């Protein structure tokens, strides 16, 4: 059978498999209802974990914002966390923290969404919160005055991101004169002019049950859940909605954009209008986008040809129109303008000659397989239904699958001719500019202002929410992972799940280039990593990618490797990954291309503020000549030979340093048989290399400023080394203390003190990276230059307080509950299950460590938290690295 016929046959078989039975793939076990007030409800049963995701989709976004106030919908999204009648802001924050702090919200042009992912037993509380917020909102001027500073910090933060700025300028040119010409973020001047009354009117106008879709996915009883939804939501009255404005598009006019950036490389972009969700060409447009981004396509070919550092095609859609853009990265110091014509020629040739049939078939197989893969994530499943119903206006995600399955090559070519019009394309060249070298700073200014930390006070919760504060039991899984050791020393961990007809494989070869790269050959690991995509000794780059396309598999190969595949193709998928990992081609011609590309990237990286920040932080934290300070330069990379790469591969890649985790619809015996079949003959040679750094002493304080002319807001990183390691008993009280500081929005100290009370930052996060031999602790925040020192002073005082005073019983209980909930929520997808098991294996921890940790967290006392912080946390010893303008 020819490869073309074989691929076509595989496609037919896949269609039959996915559409077998009375129900389409994503519509099985789905309960739907429309309440008397117009609220549409979709309940999707999925038994992957005892977890539920709720998504409330309000059909309103920046398109409906009043003229001159483009961020009104975004501002209202923020204010939904500032209290409602019957639910004070601090009550809401405490409830969110008690449920695990796994929440979010986002505003788009035509949609505003609110998400919770909670243990199944907390679903009623999450839905009660959403019902209260749908019914009414406070939107007081006082609360808006407090939130305005945070949202304006978000605006400034995004405007400091060159890729965000590029996207907003593209929208402005593609959709001039329509609501699509701006995103939902908003502007500082419009927020300054916004009042609480304006926000209240926006909520009263648009936040109604008959303008919303509620999606619930997870391990639920559908009929009981529907009865609960009716009890909580059906009494909320519907509303007469305002008329929506018409969107009319003017003919697209060509334009060229020039932008500077702080990236280590440049970007050339050619953008086009594309079909929107409402277009009959939307499905064909999705396939066209996939074809243009294929690693077998002519656009990506620029990379192996040495003409671009990377190349891709992406598309995004709004209801009435969308946009797509081809982009290619070029080295710093080169001119990105000639790439515009190179990209246009590739597009022109596709329009003239048509797209390859085999790439259309590959795209369709992948898009259809994605419907099965979506069952592997409770949150992803909820998002798929929200996307289909609320954003695209479909009746089910299956509608897209059916539409894609009907797409023909002729359809794709017609869409290409109609939309990929070079004469009206918007082009952009984003050029990296050097911002300056890091400079030592005098540190930060201490002021006489009082920022005495105010402990988060005890909050009395509504009666319907009290149950979330009660201790949750982390049950032992019914099916424990199977932990196996193969004859060649490879570790195999298998976890069987039955939620989809897929299997996921994740693996890691334990390695440490800082210790394993030969002296003077820094960068050998980066070049090796770039060569795996060139295939194996049996299949070259194109043949390897074609083989993956034939089974609709996603795979990555390197020291971290993965495979996502339908169950019936697991054997073939493992054979391809194993062949690529064990027998990489490492062709010399490709090596020359990758070496040149890597050298060019490194040359730009040395001038990039992002890299300079990382470098400054490491240099200040670690002793001189520490192996963690080694880094690749253009000079070290240019000296490398193909023999160096092959020698490094032989040293690093060995089965006795490799762990594979398999999660999915497969038994341990089946997984072992397949993995042994393709990995069993892999042998280790010579002694194992050392992969763990030696312990280091405490760092000394330092302050560095990395100038970044593209930023209008400062990014601040505070960090220090810790002597504690993962095996030390203080790990657990330190984690409890960390979650008193951050991790649950306003209910934790740093958010409360820096954002809610003072509006100094949009986001602040504390981190604790505890390893087997080394650890770091720190805080990251972004703020205006004049607030850098104020924010740091608050952080230091909060930490000093935790060193000298016991935390309150309420804070302690909340943090412990938050950590236990996070354990409960750690298995919401097959990917999170697999990566969690892989990380535990790399740290030499037992596979049931999360359950053990939850039991230990419950027993932690305030005295233990105080003792651990007093012993390890040193507020006066931070290394501070600031990126952006000089702090004032």
mmCIF file with all atom_site columns, N, CA and C in Angstrom, residues 70-130:
data_model
loop_
_atom_site.group_PDB
_atom_site.id
_atom_site.type_symbol
_atom_site.label_atom_id
_atom_site.label_alt_id
_atom_site.label_comp_id
_atom_site.label_asym_id
_atom_site.label_entity_id
_atom_site.label_seq_id
_atom_site.pdbx_PDB_ins_code
_atom_site.Cartn_x
_atom_site.Cartn_y
_atom_site.Cartn_z
_atom_site.occupancy
_atom_site.B_iso_or_equiv
_atom_site.pdbx_formal_charge
_atom_site.auth_seq_id
_atom_site.auth_comp_id
_atom_site.auth_asym_id
_atom_site.auth_atom_id
_atom_site.pdbx_PDB_model_num
ATOM 1   N N  . UNK A 1 70  ? -12.692 51.597 26.781 1.00 0.00 ? 70  UNK A N  1
ATOM 2   C CA . UNK A 1 70  ? -12.495 50.257 26.191 1.00 0.00 ? 70  UNK A CA 1
ATOM 3   C C  . UNK A 1 70  ? -12.278 49.161 27.216 1.00 0.00 ? 70  UNK A C  1
ATOM 4   N N  . UNK A 1 71  ? -11.906 49.518 28.446 1.00 0.00 ? 71  UNK A N  1
ATOM 5   C CA . UNK A 1 71  ? -11.642 48.504 29.458 1.00 0.00 ? 71  UNK A CA 1
ATOM 6   C C  . UNK A 1 71  ? -12.763 48.320 30.461 1.00 0.00 ? 71  UNK A C  1
ATOM 7   N N  . UNK A 1 72  ? -13.974 48.795 30.147 1.00 0.00 ? 72  UNK A N  1
ATOM 8   C CA . UNK A 1 72  ? -15.070 48.727 31.112 1.00 0.00 ? 72  UNK A CA 1
ATOM 9   C C  . UNK A 1 72  ? -15.382 47.276 31.509 1.00 0.00 ? 72  UNK A C  1
ATOM 10  N N  . UNK A 1 73  ? -15.444 46.370 30.531 1.00 0.00 ? 73  UNK A N  1
ATOM 11  C CA . UNK A 1 73  ? -15.735 44.964 30.835 1.00 0.00 ? 73  UNK A CA 1
ATOM 12  C C  . UNK A 1 73  ? -14.620 44.359 31.681 1.00 0.00 ? 73  UNK A C  1
ATOM 13  N N  . UNK A 1 74  ? -13.395 44.730 31.388 1.00 0.00 ? 74  UNK A N  1
ATOM 14  C CA . UNK A 1 74  ? -12.246 44.237 32.163 1.00 0.00 ? 74  UNK A CA 1
ATOM 15  C C  . UNK A 1 74  ? -12.301 44.771 33.595 1.00 0.00 ? 74  UNK A C  1
ATOM 16  N N  . UNK A 1 75  ? -12.641 46.027 33.749 1.00 0.00 ? 75  UNK A N  1
ATOM 17  C CA . UNK A 1 75  ? -12.745 46.600 35.092 1.00 0.00 ? 75  UNK A CA 1
ATOM 18  C C  . UNK A 1 75  ? -13.838 45.898 35.895 1.00 0.00 ? 75  UNK A C  1
ATOM 19  N N  . UNK A 1 76  ? -14.964 45.604 35.237 1.00 0.00 ? 76  UNK A N  1
ATOM 20  C CA . UNK A 1 76  ? -16.035 44.906 35.946 1.00 0.00 ? 76  UNK A CA 1
ATOM 21  C C  . UNK A 1 76  ? -15.616 43.489 36.337 1.00 0.00 ? 76  UNK A C  1
ATOM 22  N N  . UNK A 1 77  ? -14.819 42.858 35.506 1.00 0.00 ? 77  UNK A N  1
ATOM 23  C CA . UNK A 1 77  ? -14.273 41.543 35.868 1.00 0.00 ? 77  UNK A CA 1
ATOM 24  C C  . UNK A 1 77  ? -13.495 41.640 37.179 1.00 0.00 ? 77  UNK A C  1
ATOM 25  N N  . UNK A 1 78  ? -12.658 42.664 37.306 1.00 0.00 ? 78  UNK A N  1
ATOM 26  C CA . UNK A 1 78  ? -11.907 42.866 38.551 1.00 0.00 ? 78  UNK A CA 1
ATOM 27  C C  . UNK A 1 78  ? -12.850 43.091 39.729 1.00 0.00 ? 78  UNK A C  1
ATOM 28  N N  . UNK A 1 79  ? -13.881 43.895 39.510 1.00 0.00 ? 79  UNK A N  1
ATOM 29  C CA . UNK A 1 79  ? -14.760 44.270 40.611 1.00 0.00 ? 79  UNK A CA 1
ATOM 30  C C  . UNK A 1 79  ? -15.656 43.121 41.070 1.00 0.00 ? 79  UNK A C  1
ATOM 31  N N  . UNK A 1 80  ? -15.740 42.064 40.290 1.00 0.00 ? 80  UNK A N  1
ATOM 32  C CA . UNK A 1 80  ? -16.504 40.891 40.720 1.00 0.00 ? 80  UNK A CA 1
ATOM 33  C C  . UNK A 1 80  ? -15.855 40.219 41.925 1.00 0.00 ? 80  UNK A C  1
ATOM 34  N N  . UNK A 1 81  ? -14.606 40.582 42.206 1.00 0.00 ? 81  UNK A N  1
ATOM 35  C CA . UNK A 1 81  ? -13.919 40.043 43.384 1.00 0.00 ? 81  UNK A CA 1
ATOM 36  C C  . UNK A 1 81  ? -13.895 41.045 44.541 1.00 0.00 ? 81  UNK A C  1
ATOM 37  N N  . UNK A 1 82  ? -14.638 42.155 44.373 1.00 0.00 ? 82  UNK A N  1
ATOM 38  C CA . UNK A 1 82  ? -14.658 43.206 45.398 1.00 0.00 ? 82  UNK A CA 1
ATOM 39  C C  . UNK A 1 82  ? -15.979 43.243 46.156 1.00 0.00 ? 82  UNK A C  1
ATOM 40  N N  . UNK A 1 83  ? -16.753 42.156 46.077 1.00 0.00 ? 83  UNK A N  1
ATOM 41  C CA . UNK A 1 83  ? -17.921 42.049 46.930 1.00 0.00 ? 83  UNK A CA 1
ATOM 42  C C  . UNK A 1 83  ? -19.244 42.235 46.228 1.00 0.00 ? 83  UNK A C  1
ATOM 43  N N  . UNK A 1 84  ? -20.256 41.569 46.779 1.00 0.00 ? 84  UNK A N  1
ATOM 44  C CA . UNK A 1 84  ? -21.639 41.640 46.314 1.00 0.00 ? 84  UNK A CA 1
ATOM 45  C C  . UNK A 1 84  ? -22.551 41.764 47.528 1.00 0.00 ? 84  UNK A C  1
ATOM 46  N N  . UNK A 1 85  ? -23.791 42.166 47.329 1.00 0.00 ? 85  UNK A N  1
ATOM 47  C CA . UNK A 1 85  ? -24.730 42.157 48.459 1.00 0.00 ? 85  UNK A CA 1
ATOM 48  C C  . UNK A 1 85  ? -24.793 40.762 49.090 1.00 0.00 ? 85  UNK A C  1
ATOM 49  N N  . UNK A 1 86  ? -24.493 40.686 50.384 1.00 0.00 ? 86  UNK A N  1
ATOM 50  C CA . UNK A 1 86  ? -24.493 39.399 51.062 1.00 0.00 ? 86  UNK A CA 1
ATOM 51  C C  . UNK A 1 86  ? -23.181 38.657 51.011 1.00 0.00 ? 86  UNK A C  1
ATOM 52  N N  . UNK A 1 87  ? -22.182 39.229 50.342 1.00 0.00 ? 87  UNK A N  1
ATOM 53  C CA . UNK A 1 87  ? -20.869 38.570 50.260 1.00 0.00 ? 87  UNK A CA 1
ATOM 54  C C  . UNK A 1 87  ? -19.785 39.650 50.224 1.00 0.00 ? 87  UNK A C  1
ATOM 55  N N  . UNK A 1 88  ? -19.201 39.927 51.372 1.00 0.00 ? 88  UNK A N  1
ATOM 56  C CA . UNK A 1 88  ? -18.177 40.967 51.477 1.00 0.00 ? 88  UNK A CA 1
ATOM 57  C C  . UNK A 1 88  ? -16.893 40.516 50.791 1.00 0.00 ? 88  UNK A C  1
ATOM 58  N N  . UNK A 1 89  ? -16.043 41.471 50.375 1.00 0.00 ? 89  UNK A N  1
ATOM 59  C CA . UNK A 1 89  ? -14.802 41.103 49.682 1.00 0.00 ? 89  UNK A CA 1
ATOM 60  C C  . UNK A 1 89  ? -13.914 40.153 50.476 1.00 0.00 ? 89  UNK A C  1
ATOM 61  N N  . UNK A 1 90  ? -13.779 40.409 51.796 1.00 0.00 ? 90  UNK A N  1
ATOM 62  C CA . UNK A 1 90  ? -12.908 39.530 52.569 1.00 0.00 ? 90  UNK A CA 1
ATOM 63  C C  . UNK A 1 90  ? -13.526 38.149 52.749 1.00 0.00 ? 90  UNK A C  1
ATOM 64  N N  . UNK A 1 91  ? -14.843 38.056 52.752 1.00 0.00 ? 91  UNK A N  1
ATOM 65  C CA . UNK A 1 91  ? -15.491 36.746 52.784 1.00 0.00 ? 91  UNK A CA 1
ATOM 66  C C  . UNK A 1 91  ? -15.197 35.979 51.496 1.00 0.00 ? 91  UNK A C  1
ATOM 67  N N  . UNK A 1 92  ? -15.327 36.659 50.366 1.00 0.00 ? 92  UNK A N  1
ATOM 68  C CA . UNK A 1 92  ? -15.056 36.010 49.088 1.00 0.00 ? 92  UNK A CA 1
ATOM 69  C C  . UNK A 1 92  ? -13.613 35.526 49.025 1.00 0.00 ? 92  UNK A C  1
ATOM 70  N N  . UNK A 1 93  ? -12.668 36.364 49.452 1.00 0.00 ? 93  UNK A N  1
ATOM 71  C CA . UNK A 1 93  ? -11.261 35.974 49.430 1.00 0.00 ? 93  UNK A CA 1
ATOM 72  C C  . UNK A 1 93  ? -11.014 34.754 50.310 1.00 0.00 ? 93  UNK A C  1
ATOM 73  N N  . UNK A 1 94  ? -11.638 34.731 51.476 1.00 0.00 ? 94  UNK A N  1
ATOM 74  C CA . UNK A 1 94  ? -11.454 33.608 52.386 1.00 0.00 ? 94  UNK A CA 1
ATOM 75  C C  . UNK A 1 94  ? -12.061 32.336 51.826 1.00 0.00 ? 94  UNK A C  1
ATOM 76  N N  . UNK A 1 95  ? -13.196 32.446 51.173 1.00 0.00 ? 95  UNK A N  1
ATOM 77  C CA . UNK A 1 95  ? -13.826 31.276 50.554 1.00 0.00 ? 95  UNK A CA 1
ATOM 78  C C  . UNK A 1 95  ? -12.945 30.726 49.438 1.00 0.00 ? 95  UNK A C  1
ATOM 79  N N  . UNK A 1 96  ? -12.425 31.625 48.600 1.00 0.00 ? 96  UNK A N  1
ATOM 80  C CA . UNK A 1 96  ? -11.553 31.205 47.502 1.00 0.00 ? 96  UNK A CA 1
ATOM 81  C C  . UNK A 1 96  ? -10.322 30.486 48.051 1.00 0.00 ? 96  UNK A C  1
ATOM 82  N N  . UNK A 1 97  ? -9.730  31.053 49.098 1.00 0.00 ? 97  UNK A N  1
ATOM 83  C CA . UNK A 1 97  ? -8.552  30.433 49.695 1.00 0.00 ? 97  UNK A CA 1
ATOM 84  C C  . UNK A 1 97  ? -8.892  29.068 50.266 1.00 0.00 ? 97  UNK A C  1
ATOM 85  N N  . UNK A 1 98  ? -10.047 28.973 50.944 1.00 0.00 ? 98  UNK A N  1
ATOM 86  C CA . UNK A 1 98  ? -10.436 27.705 51.569 1.00 0.00 ? 98  UNK A CA 1
ATOM 87  C C  . UNK A 1 98  ? -10.690 26.619 50.537 1.00 0.00 ? 98  UNK A C  1
ATOM 88  N N  . UNK A 1 99  ? -11.119 27.004 49.331 1.00 0.00 ? 99  UNK A N  1
ATOM 89  C CA . UNK A 1 99  ? -11.390 26.011 48.293 1.00 0.00 ? 99  UNK A CA 1
ATOM 90  C C  . UNK A 1 99  ? -10.141 25.642 47.503 1.00 0.00 ? 99  UNK A C  1
ATOM 91  N N  . UNK A 1 100 ? -9.013  26.224 47.839 1.00 0.00 ? 100 UNK A N  1
ATOM 92  C CA . UNK A 1 100 ? -7.775  25.856 47.164 1.00 0.00 ? 100 UNK A CA 1
ATOM 93  C C  . UNK A 1 100 ? -7.164  26.947 46.327 1.00 0.00 ? 100 UNK A C  1
ATOM 94  N N  . UNK A 1 101 ? -7.827  28.089 46.220 1.00 0.00 ? 101 UNK A N  1
ATOM 95  C CA . UNK A 1 101 ? -7.243  29.218 45.497 1.00 0.00 ? 101 UNK A CA 1
ATOM 96  C C  . UNK A 1 101 ? -7.112  29.018 44.000 1.00 0.00 ? 101 UNK A C  1
ATOM 97  N N  . UNK A 1 102 ? -7.806  27.993 43.446 1.00 0.00 ? 102 UNK A N  1
ATOM 98  C CA . UNK A 1 102 ? -7.689  27.715 42.019 1.00 0.00 ? 102 UNK A CA 1
ATOM 99  C C  . UNK A 1 102 ? -8.852  28.390 41.300 1.00 0.00 ? 102 UNK A C  1
ATOM 100 N N  . UNK A 1 103 ? -8.679  29.646 40.950 1.00 0.00 ? 103 UNK A N  1
ATOM 101 C CA . UNK A 1 103 ? -9.723  30.440 40.322 1.00 0.00 ? 103 UNK A CA 1
ATOM 102 C C  . UNK A 1 103 ? -9.085  31.382 39.316 1.00 0.00 ? 103 UNK A C  1
ATOM 103 N N  . UNK A 1 104 ? -9.914  31.903 38.437 1.00 0.00 ? 104 UNK A N  1
ATOM 104 C CA . UNK A 1 104 ? -9.399  32.886 37.490 1.00 0.00 ? 104 UNK A CA 1
ATOM 105 C C  . UNK A 1 104 ? -10.582 33.548 36.797 1.00 0.00 ? 104 UNK A C  1
ATOM 106 N N  . UNK A 1 105 ? -10.273 34.553 36.012 1.00 0.00 ? 105 UNK A N  1
ATOM 107 C CA . UNK A 1 105 ? -11.274 35.232 35.203 1.00 0.00 ? 105 UNK A CA 1
ATOM 108 C C  . UNK A 1 105 ? -10.556 35.857 34.021 1.00 0.00 ? 105 UNK A C  1
ATOM 109 N N  . UNK A 1 106 ? -11.271 36.028 32.927 1.00 0.00 ? 106 UNK A N  1
ATOM 110 C CA . UNK A 1 106 ? -10.673 36.691 31.773 1.00 0.00 ? 106 UNK A CA 1
ATOM 111 C C  . UNK A 1 106 ? -11.750 37.394 30.963 1.00 0.00 ? 106 UNK A C  1
ATOM 112 N N  . UNK A 1 107 ? -11.339 38.490 30.334 1.00 0.00 ? 107 UNK A N  1
ATOM 113 C CA . UNK A 1 107 ? -12.244 39.276 29.512 1.00 0.00 ? 107 UNK A CA 1
ATOM 114 C C  . UNK A 1 107 ? -11.732 39.284 28.080 1.00 0.00 ? 107 UNK A C  1
ATOM 115 N N  . UNK A 1 108 ? -12.617 39.018 27.154 1.00 0.00 ? 108 UNK A N  1
ATOM 116 C CA . UNK A 1 108 ? -12.290 39.062 25.725 1.00 0.00 ? 108 UNK A CA 1
ATOM 117 C C  . UNK A 1 108 ? -13.185 40.094 25.060 1.00 0.00 ? 108 UNK A C  1
ATOM 118 N N  . UNK A 1 109 ? -13.101 40.145 23.740 1.00 0.00 ? 109 UNK A N  1
ATOM 119 C CA . UNK A 1 109 ? -13.914 41.132 23.022 1.00 0.00 ? 109 UNK A CA 1
ATOM 120 C C  . UNK A 1 109 ? -15.413 40.879 23.175 1.00 0.00 ? 109 UNK A C  1
ATOM 121 N N  . UNK A 1 110 ? -15.814 39.604 23.209 1.00 0.00 ? 110 UNK A N  1
ATOM 122 C CA . UNK A 1 110 ? -17.254 39.301 23.242 1.00 0.00 ? 110 UNK A CA 1
ATOM 123 C C  . UNK A 1 110 ? -17.651 38.409 24.406 1.00 0.00 ? 110 UNK A C  1
ATOM 124 N N  . UNK A 1 111 ? -16.752 38.220 25.376 1.00 0.00 ? 111 UNK A N  1
ATOM 125 C CA . UNK A 1 111 ? -17.017 37.241 26.423 1.00 0.00 ? 111 UNK A CA 1
ATOM 126 C C  . UNK A 1 111 ? -16.240 37.589 27.686 1.00 0.00 ? 111 UNK A C  1
ATOM 127 N N  . UNK A 1 112 ? -16.867 37.384 28.856 1.00 0.00 ? 112 UNK A N  1
ATOM 128 C CA . UNK A 1 112 ? -16.178 37.489 30.143 1.00 0.00 ? 112 UNK A CA 1
ATOM 129 C C  . UNK A 1 112 ? -16.442 36.191 30.895 1.00 0.00 ? 112 UNK A C  1
ATOM 130 N N  . UNK A 1 113 ? -15.370 35.562 31.370 1.00 0.00 ? 113 UNK A N  1
ATOM 131 C CA . UNK A 1 113 ? -15.477 34.233 31.964 1.00 0.00 ? 113 UNK A CA 1
ATOM 132 C C  . UNK A 1 113 ? -14.931 34.229 33.389 1.00 0.00 ? 113 UNK A C  1
ATOM 133 N N  . UNK A 1 114 ? -15.579 33.411 34.236 1.00 0.00 ? 114 UNK A N  1
ATOM 134 C CA . UNK A 1 114 ? -15.155 33.232 35.620 1.00 0.00 ? 114 UNK A CA 1
ATOM 135 C C  . UNK A 1 114 ? -15.028 31.729 35.890 1.00 0.00 ? 114 UNK A C  1
ATOM 136 N N  . UNK A 1 115 ? -13.864 31.329 36.418 1.00 0.00 ? 115 UNK A N  1
ATOM 137 C CA . UNK A 1 115 ? -13.542 29.918 36.571 1.00 0.00 ? 115 UNK A CA 1
ATOM 138 C C  . UNK A 1 115 ? -13.296 29.564 38.035 1.00 0.00 ? 115 UNK A C  1
ATOM 139 N N  . UNK A 1 116 ? -13.749 28.398 38.435 1.00 0.00 ? 116 UNK A N  1
ATOM 140 C CA . UNK A 1 116 ? -13.331 27.758 39.673 1.00 0.00 ? 116 UNK A CA 1
ATOM 141 C C  . UNK A 1 116 ? -13.005 26.303 39.372 1.00 0.00 ? 116 UNK A C  1
ATOM 142 N N  . UNK A 1 117 ? -11.928 25.793 39.953 1.00 0.00 ? 117 UNK A N  1
ATOM 143 C CA . UNK A 1 117 ? -11.678 24.354 39.980 1.00 0.00 ? 117 UNK A CA 1
ATOM 144 C C  . UNK A 1 117 ? -11.525 23.977 41.439 1.00 0.00 ? 117 UNK A C  1
ATOM 145 N N  . UNK A 1 118 ? -12.417 23.101 41.909 1.00 0.00 ? 118 UNK A N  1
ATOM 146 C CA . UNK A 1 118 ? -12.515 22.820 43.341 1.00 0.00 ? 118 UNK A CA 1
ATOM 147 C C  . UNK A 1 118 ? -12.719 21.328 43.570 1.00 0.00 ? 118 UNK A C  1
ATOM 148 N N  . UNK A 1 119 ? -12.430 20.839 44.789 1.00 0.00 ? 119 UNK A N  1
ATOM 149 C CA . UNK A 1 119 ? -12.832 19.468 45.126 1.00 0.00 ? 119 UNK A CA 1
ATOM 150 C C  . UNK A 1 119 ? -14.338 19.317 44.927 1.00 0.00 ? 119 UNK A C  1
ATOM 151 N N  . UNK A 1 120 ? -14.760 18.142 44.501 1.00 0.00 ? 120 UNK A N  1
ATOM 152 C CA . UNK A 1 120 ? -16.173 17.929 44.177 1.00 0.00 ? 120 UNK A CA 1
ATOM 153 C C  . UNK A 1 120 ? -17.088 18.303 45.332 1.00 0.00 ? 120 UNK A C  1
ATOM 154 N N  . UNK A 1 121 ? -16.649 18.088 46.565 1.00 0.00 ? 121 UNK A N  1
ATOM 155 C CA . UNK A 1 121 ? -17.494 18.384 47.721 1.00 0.00 ? 121 UNK A CA 1
ATOM 156 C C  . UNK A 1 121 ? -17.662 19.889 47.945 1.00 0.00 ? 121 UNK A C  1
ATOM 157 N N  . UNK A 1 122 ? -16.838 20.725 47.274 1.00 0.00 ? 122 UNK A N  1
ATOM 158 C CA . UNK A 1 122 ? -16.958 22.182 47.409 1.00 0.00 ? 122 UNK A CA 1
ATOM 159 C C  . UNK A 1 122 ? -17.712 22.818 46.243 1.00 0.00 ? 122 UNK A C  1
ATOM 160 N N  . UNK A 1 123 ? -18.221 21.996 45.335 1.00 0.00 ? 123 UNK A N  1
ATOM 161 C CA . UNK A 1 123 ? -18.881 22.546 44.148 1.00 0.00 ? 123 UNK A CA 1
ATOM 162 C C  . UNK A 1 123 ? -20.054 23.450 44.529 1.00 0.00 ? 123 UNK A C  1
ATOM 163 N N  . UNK A 1 124 ? -20.853 23.048 45.514 1.00 0.00 ? 124 UNK A N  1
ATOM 164 C CA . UNK A 1 124 ? -22.015 23.855 45.876 1.00 0.00 ? 124 UNK A CA 1
ATOM 165 C C  . UNK A 1 124 ? -21.596 25.247 46.325 1.00 0.00 ? 124 UNK A C  1
ATOM 166 N N  . UNK A 1 125 ? -20.509 25.338 47.081 1.00 0.00 ? 125 UNK A N  1
ATOM 167 C CA . UNK A 1 125 ? -20.037 26.646 47.529 1.00 0.00 ? 125 UNK A CA 1
ATOM 168 C C  . UNK A 1 125 ? -19.591 27.496 46.341 1.00 0.00 ? 125 UNK A C  1
ATOM 169 N N  . UNK A 1 126 ? -18.843 26.894 45.401 1.00 0.00 ? 126 UNK A N  1
ATOM 170 C CA . UNK A 1 126 ? -18.396 27.634 44.218 1.00 0.00 ? 126 UNK A CA 1
ATOM 171 C C  . UNK A 1 126 ? -19.589 28.150 43.425 1.00 0.00 ? 126 UNK A C  1
ATOM 172 N N  . UNK A 1 127 ? -20.607 27.319 43.242 1.00 0.00 ? 127 UNK A N  1
ATOM 173 C CA . UNK A 1 127 ? -21.790 27.751 42.502 1.00 0.00 ? 127 UNK A CA 1
ATOM 174 C C  . UNK A 1 127 ? -22.565 28.824 43.269 1.00 0.00 ? 127 UNK A C  1
ATOM 175 N N  . UNK A 1 128 ? -22.575 28.725 44.595 1.00 0.00 ? 128 UNK A N  1
ATOM 176 C CA . UNK A 1 128 ? -23.255 29.740 45.396 1.00 0.00 ? 128 UNK A CA 1
ATOM 177 C C  . UNK A 1 128 ? -22.573 31.104 45.207 1.00 0.00 ? 128 UNK A C  1
ATOM 178 N N  . UNK A 1 129 ? -21.236 31.101 45.181 1.00 0.00 ? 129 UNK A N  1
ATOM 179 C CA . UNK A 1 129 ? -20.500 32.344 44.918 1.00 0.00 ? 129 UNK A CA 1
ATOM 180 C C  . UNK A 1 129 ? -20.923 32.940 43.580 1.00 0.00 ? 129 UNK A C  1
ATOM 181 N N  . UNK A 1 130 ? -21.003 32.108 42.558 1.00 0.00 ? 130 UNK A N  1
ATOM 182 C CA . UNK A 1 130 ? -21.335 32.619 41.222 1.00 0.00 ? 130 UNK A CA 1
ATOM 183 C C  . UNK A 1 130 ? -22.779 33.122 41.167 1.00 0.00 ? 130 UNK A C  1
#
